Short mmCIF file of C-alpha atoms in Angstrom, two decimals:
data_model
loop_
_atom_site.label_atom_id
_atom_site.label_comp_id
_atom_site.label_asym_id
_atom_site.label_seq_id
_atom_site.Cartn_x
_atom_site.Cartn_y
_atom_site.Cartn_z
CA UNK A 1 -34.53 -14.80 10.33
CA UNK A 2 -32.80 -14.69 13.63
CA UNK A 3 -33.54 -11.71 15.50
CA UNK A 4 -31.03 -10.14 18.16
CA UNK A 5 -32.68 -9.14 21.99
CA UNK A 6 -30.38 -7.21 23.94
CA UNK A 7 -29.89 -10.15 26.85
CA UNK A 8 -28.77 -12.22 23.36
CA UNK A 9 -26.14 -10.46 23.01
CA UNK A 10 -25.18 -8.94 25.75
CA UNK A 11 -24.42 -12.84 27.48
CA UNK A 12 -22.31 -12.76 24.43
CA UNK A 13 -20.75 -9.66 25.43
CA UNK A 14 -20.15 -10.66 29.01
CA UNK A 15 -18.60 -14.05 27.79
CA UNK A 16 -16.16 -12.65 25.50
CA UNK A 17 -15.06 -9.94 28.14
CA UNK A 18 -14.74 -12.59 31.04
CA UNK A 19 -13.10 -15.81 29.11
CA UNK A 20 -16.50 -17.76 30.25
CA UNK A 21 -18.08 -20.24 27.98
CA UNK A 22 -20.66 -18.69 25.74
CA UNK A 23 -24.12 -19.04 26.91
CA UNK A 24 -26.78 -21.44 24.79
CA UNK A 25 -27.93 -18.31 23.12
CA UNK A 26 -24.30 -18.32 21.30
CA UNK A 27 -25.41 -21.79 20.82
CA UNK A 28 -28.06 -21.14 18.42
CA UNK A 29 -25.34 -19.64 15.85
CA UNK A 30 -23.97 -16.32 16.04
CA UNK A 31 -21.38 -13.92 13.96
CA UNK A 32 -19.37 -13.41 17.16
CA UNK A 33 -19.03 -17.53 17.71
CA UNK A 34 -19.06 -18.08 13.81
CA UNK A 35 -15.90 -15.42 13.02
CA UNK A 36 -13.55 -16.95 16.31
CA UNK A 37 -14.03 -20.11 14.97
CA UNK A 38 -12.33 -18.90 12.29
CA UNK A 39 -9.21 -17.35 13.89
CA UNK A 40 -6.88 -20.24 13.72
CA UNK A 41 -3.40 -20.90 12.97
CA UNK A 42 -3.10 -21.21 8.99
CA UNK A 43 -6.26 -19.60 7.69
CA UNK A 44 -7.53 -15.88 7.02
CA UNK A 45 -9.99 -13.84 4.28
CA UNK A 46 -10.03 -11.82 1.74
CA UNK A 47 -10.35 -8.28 1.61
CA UNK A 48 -11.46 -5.48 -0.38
CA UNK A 49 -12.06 -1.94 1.62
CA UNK A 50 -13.67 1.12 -0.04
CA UNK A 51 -13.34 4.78 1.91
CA UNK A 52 -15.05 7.58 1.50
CA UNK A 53 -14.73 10.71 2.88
CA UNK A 54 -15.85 14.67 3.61
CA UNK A 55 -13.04 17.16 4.86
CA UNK A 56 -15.69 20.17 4.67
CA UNK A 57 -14.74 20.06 0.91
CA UNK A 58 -17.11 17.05 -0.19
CA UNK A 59 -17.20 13.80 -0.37
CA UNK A 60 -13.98 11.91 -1.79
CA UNK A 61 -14.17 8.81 -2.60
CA UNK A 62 -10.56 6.67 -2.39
CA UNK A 63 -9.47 3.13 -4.16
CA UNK A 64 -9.80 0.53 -2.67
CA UNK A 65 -7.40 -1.39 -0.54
CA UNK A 66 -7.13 -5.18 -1.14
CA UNK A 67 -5.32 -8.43 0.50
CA UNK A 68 -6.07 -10.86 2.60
CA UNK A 69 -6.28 -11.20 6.71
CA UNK A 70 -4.36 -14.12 8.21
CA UNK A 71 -5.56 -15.71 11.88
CA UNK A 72 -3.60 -17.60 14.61
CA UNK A 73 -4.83 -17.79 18.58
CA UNK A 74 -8.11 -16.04 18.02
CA UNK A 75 -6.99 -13.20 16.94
CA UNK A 76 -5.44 -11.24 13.34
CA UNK A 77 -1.56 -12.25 13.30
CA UNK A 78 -0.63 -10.66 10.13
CA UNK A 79 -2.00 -9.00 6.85
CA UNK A 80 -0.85 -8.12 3.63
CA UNK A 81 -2.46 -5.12 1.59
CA UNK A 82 -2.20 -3.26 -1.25
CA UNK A 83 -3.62 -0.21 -1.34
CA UNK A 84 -4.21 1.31 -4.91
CA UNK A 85 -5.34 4.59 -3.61
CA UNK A 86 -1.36 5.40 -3.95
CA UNK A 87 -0.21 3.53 -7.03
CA UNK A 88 -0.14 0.04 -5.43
CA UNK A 89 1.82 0.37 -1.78
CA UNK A 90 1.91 -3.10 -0.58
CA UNK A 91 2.06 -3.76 3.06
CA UNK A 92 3.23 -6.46 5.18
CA UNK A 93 2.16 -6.61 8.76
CA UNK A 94 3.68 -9.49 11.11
CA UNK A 95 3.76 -9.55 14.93
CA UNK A 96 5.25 -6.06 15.41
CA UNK A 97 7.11 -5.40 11.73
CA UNK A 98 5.97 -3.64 8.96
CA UNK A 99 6.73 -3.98 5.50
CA UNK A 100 6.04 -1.85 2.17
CA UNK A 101 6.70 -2.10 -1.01
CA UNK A 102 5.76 0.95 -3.68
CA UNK A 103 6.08 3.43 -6.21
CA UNK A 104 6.79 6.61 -2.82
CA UNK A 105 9.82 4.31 -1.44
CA UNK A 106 13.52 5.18 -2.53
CA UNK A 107 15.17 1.82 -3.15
CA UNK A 108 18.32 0.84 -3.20
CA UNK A 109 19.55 -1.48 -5.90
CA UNK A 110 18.07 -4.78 -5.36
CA UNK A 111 16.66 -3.67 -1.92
CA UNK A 112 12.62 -3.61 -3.30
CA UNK A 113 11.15 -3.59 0.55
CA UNK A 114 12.01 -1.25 3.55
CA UNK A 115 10.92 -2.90 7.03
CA UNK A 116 10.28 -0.13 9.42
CA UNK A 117 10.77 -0.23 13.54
CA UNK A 118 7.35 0.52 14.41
CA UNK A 119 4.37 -1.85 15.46
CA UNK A 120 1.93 -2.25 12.58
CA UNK A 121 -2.09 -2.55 13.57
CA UNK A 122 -3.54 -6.11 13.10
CA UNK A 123 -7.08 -5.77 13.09
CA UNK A 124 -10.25 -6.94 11.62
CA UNK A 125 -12.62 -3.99 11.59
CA UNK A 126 -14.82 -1.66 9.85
CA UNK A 127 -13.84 1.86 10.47
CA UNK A 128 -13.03 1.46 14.57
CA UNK A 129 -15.98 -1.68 14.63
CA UNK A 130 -13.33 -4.11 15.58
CA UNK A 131 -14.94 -7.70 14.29
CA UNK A 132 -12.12 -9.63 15.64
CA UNK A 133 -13.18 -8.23 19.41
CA UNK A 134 -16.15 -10.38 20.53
CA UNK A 135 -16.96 -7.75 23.00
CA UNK A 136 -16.93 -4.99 20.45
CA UNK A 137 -18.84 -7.35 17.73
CA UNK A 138 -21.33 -8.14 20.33
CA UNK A 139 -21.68 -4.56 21.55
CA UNK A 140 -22.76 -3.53 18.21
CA UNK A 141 -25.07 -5.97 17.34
CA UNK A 142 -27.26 -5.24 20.50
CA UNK A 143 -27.33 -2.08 18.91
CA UNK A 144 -29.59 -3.63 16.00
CA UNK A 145 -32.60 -1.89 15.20
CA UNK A 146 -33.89 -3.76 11.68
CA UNK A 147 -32.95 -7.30 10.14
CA UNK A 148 -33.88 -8.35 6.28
CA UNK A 149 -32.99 -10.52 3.42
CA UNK A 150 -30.33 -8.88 1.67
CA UNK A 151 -28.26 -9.46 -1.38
CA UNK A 152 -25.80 -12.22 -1.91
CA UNK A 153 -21.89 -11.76 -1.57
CA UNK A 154 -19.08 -14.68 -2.14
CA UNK A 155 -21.90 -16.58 -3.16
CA UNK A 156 -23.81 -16.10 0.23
CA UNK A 157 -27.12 -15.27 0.55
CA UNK A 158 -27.02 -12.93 3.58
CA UNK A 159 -29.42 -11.00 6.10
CA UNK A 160 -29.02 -7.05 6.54
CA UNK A 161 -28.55 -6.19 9.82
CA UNK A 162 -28.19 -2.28 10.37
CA UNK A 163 -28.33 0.29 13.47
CA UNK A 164 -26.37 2.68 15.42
CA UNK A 165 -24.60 3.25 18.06
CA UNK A 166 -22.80 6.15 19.45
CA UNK A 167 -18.53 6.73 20.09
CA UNK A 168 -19.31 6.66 24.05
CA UNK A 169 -20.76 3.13 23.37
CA UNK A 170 -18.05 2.05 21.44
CA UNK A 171 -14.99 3.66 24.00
CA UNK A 172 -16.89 1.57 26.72
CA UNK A 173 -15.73 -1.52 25.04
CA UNK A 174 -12.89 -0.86 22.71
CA UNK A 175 -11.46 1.88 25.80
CA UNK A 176 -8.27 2.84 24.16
CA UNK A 177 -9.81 4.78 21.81
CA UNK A 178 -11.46 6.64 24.21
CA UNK A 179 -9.74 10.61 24.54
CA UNK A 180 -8.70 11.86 27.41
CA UNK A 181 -10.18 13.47 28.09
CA UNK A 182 -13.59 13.12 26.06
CA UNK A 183 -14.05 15.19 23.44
CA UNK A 184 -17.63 16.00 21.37
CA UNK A 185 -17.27 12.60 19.67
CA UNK A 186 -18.87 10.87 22.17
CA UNK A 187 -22.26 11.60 21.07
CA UNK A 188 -21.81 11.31 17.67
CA UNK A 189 -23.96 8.40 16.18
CA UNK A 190 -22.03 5.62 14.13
CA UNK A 191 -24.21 4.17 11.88
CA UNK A 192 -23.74 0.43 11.12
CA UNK A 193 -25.18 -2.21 8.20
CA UNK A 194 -23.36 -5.91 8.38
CA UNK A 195 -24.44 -8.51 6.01
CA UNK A 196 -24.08 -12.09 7.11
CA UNK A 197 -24.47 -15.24 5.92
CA UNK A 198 -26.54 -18.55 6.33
CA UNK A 199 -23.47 -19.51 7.86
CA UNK A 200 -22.96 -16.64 10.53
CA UNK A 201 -19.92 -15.18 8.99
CA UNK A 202 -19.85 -11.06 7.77
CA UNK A 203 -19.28 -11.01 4.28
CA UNK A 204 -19.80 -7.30 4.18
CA UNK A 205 -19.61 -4.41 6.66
CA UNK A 206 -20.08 -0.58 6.20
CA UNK A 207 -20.36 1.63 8.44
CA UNK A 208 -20.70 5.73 8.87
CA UNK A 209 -20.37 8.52 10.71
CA UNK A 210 -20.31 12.38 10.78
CA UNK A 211 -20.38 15.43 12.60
CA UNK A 212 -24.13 15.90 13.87
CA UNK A 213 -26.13 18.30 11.26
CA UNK A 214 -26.67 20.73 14.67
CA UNK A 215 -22.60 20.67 14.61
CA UNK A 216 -21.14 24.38 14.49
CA UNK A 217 -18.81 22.73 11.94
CA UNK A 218 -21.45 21.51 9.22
CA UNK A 219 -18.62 21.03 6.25
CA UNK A 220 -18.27 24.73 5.69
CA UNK A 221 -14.47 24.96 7.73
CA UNK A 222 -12.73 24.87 4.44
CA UNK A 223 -11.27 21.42 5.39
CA UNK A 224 -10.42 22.26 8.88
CA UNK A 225 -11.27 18.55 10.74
CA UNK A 226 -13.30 15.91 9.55
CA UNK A 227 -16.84 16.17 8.48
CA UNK A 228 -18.09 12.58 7.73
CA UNK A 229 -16.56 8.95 6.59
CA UNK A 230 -17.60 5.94 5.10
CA UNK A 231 -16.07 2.62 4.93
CA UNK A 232 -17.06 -0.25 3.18
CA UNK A 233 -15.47 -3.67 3.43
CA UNK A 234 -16.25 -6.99 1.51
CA UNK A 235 -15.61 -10.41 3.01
CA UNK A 236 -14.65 -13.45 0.99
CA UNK A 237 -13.25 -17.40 1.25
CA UNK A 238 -13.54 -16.93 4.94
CA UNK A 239 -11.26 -20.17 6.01
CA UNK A 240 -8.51 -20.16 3.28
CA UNK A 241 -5.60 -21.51 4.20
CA UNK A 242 -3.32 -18.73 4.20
CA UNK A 243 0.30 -18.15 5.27
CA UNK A 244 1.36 -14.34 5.12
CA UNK A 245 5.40 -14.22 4.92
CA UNK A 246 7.68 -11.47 5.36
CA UNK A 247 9.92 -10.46 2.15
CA UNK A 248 13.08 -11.97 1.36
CA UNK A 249 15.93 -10.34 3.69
CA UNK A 250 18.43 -10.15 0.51
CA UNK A 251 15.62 -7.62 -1.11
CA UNK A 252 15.34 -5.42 2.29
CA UNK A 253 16.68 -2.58 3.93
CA UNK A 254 16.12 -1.41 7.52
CA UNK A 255 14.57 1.73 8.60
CA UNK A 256 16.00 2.72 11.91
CA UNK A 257 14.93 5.65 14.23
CA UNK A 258 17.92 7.61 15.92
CA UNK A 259 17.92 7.86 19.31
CA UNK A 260 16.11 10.71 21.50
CA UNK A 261 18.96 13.57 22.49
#
C-alpha cells in the first residue's frame, strides 16, 4: 500500500501549478500522473453520479446521472449526460455549446434538440473536488488521513483513501470558487473517500459535506439554505476511445438571448 506524506504530494502540487516536470515521487505512480495520462485527444470514461441531499427537510436522495467524459489537451473537452432524475434530459457539452434533449423541452416538429448560447461546465469532479485539476487532486490527497484495501469496481481491486479537508483549503487552489467576500463556508469540513486502482486511476469518488452540528442552522430552517450533500461518482473503461458529437443541425433549434435595453 502506498502511503501519501505531505512533501509527496505537495511536489505534486507545486508541479501541476508551475508547468514543471513532476518530481520522482510522481514517479513512483500516482492518481494525479495516472488520470493526465489519460486526457488525450479521442478517449474519455464512463460515468454514473449519485446525489444526495438535506434542505433542512431530510435527506433526498436523486437518480443518477449517467454518460461518459471525453478528453483532449489534458483537460475534459466535452460530455454527454443523461440525467434520469428528470425523465431522461440528455446533455451535450462541447467547447462552449450546450445541448439537451428531454421530456421539459417544447419542440418543434422535427427540431428534437435546442442548443443554448451559454458556456456549459466541462469538468471532472466530485462535488467541487475537481479530478481533472492536478493541483486540486493533489491538494486533497495531502489531506489523507487513512489508506486500506477496499472493494473492487470495473473489475479493479482498489485502495480506500479517505480524509478531509476544509472549503478555505479547497478556494486556495480551485480560487474561483472562493466568495467574495468569504462567507461561513470556509470552515466547513469536506469530507473525502476515493478508491483507486492497482493502476492509479479513481474508479470511485464520494465526497460530503454539511453545515457544522454547532451551526445555528442545524436542518430545522424549514428548507431555508442547504444543510448537507453527498455525491457519489463511479469510474469505468478509463481510456475508451470516445468521440462526443454535437446533434444533427436539421434536428436543432437555437436558443437566443435578446439583447440588454
Amino acid at each position: 500500500m502506498r502511503r501519501w506524506t505531505p512533501a509527496m504530494v505537495l511536489a505534486l502540487a507545486g508541479s501541476a501549478l508551475t508547468g514543471a516536470p513532476a518530481t520522482s515521487a510522481a514517479a513512483v505512480g500516482d492518481p494525479v500522473t495516472a488520470i493526465q495520462h489519460q486526457m488525450v485527444e479521442g478517449r474519455g470514461v464512463r460515468v454514473v453520479v449519485h446525489r444526495t441531499y438535506n434542505d433542512g427537510r431530510g435527506w433526498r436522495r436523486f437518480n443518477p446521472t449517467k454518460g461518459v467524459v471525453g478528453f483532449g489537451a489534458g483537460k475534459v473537452v466535452a460530455t454527454d449526460l443523461v440525467d434520469h432524475q428528470v425523465g431522461g434530459s440528455r446533455d451535450i457539452c462541447i467547447g462552449k455549446h450546450l445541448w439537451q434533449k428531454g421530456p421539459l423541452q417544447t419542440h418543434v416538429k422535427d427540431k428534437k434538440w435546442v442548443r443554448y448560447p451559454w458556456t456549459c461546465e466541462l469538468r471532472l469532479a466530485a462535488g467541487d473536488l475537481r479530478l481533472d485539476k492536478p493541483a486540486v487532486l493533489a491538494a486533497v490527497l495531502s489531506t489523507t488521513t487513512s489508506e486500506r484495501p477496499s472493494g473492487t469496481y470495473d473489475e479493479v481491486s482498489t485502495t480506500l483513501h479517505q480524509g478531509v479537508m476544509t472549503f478555505r483549503r479547497l478556494w486556495e487552489v480551485l480560487p474561483e470558487l472562493r466568495p467574495e467576500p468569504e462567507d461561513e463556508r470556509g470552515s466547513w469540513p469536506i469530507e473525502w473517500r476515493l478508491w483507486v486502482g492497482e493502476d492509479d486511476l479513481v474508479r470511485r469518488a464520494w465526497v460530503r459535506w454539511r453545515r457544522p452540528d454547532h451551526s445555528s442552522f442545524k436542518g430545522a430552517t424549514h428548507g431555508q439554505g442547504w444543510f448537507g450533500f453527498v455525491e457519489d461518482i463511479r469510474y469505468a473503461d478509463w481510456g475508451m476511445k470516445l468521440t462526443i458529437k454535437p446533434p444533427p443541425p436539421a434536428q436543432t433549434r437555437a436558443i437566443s438571448i435578446p439583447a440588454a435595453g
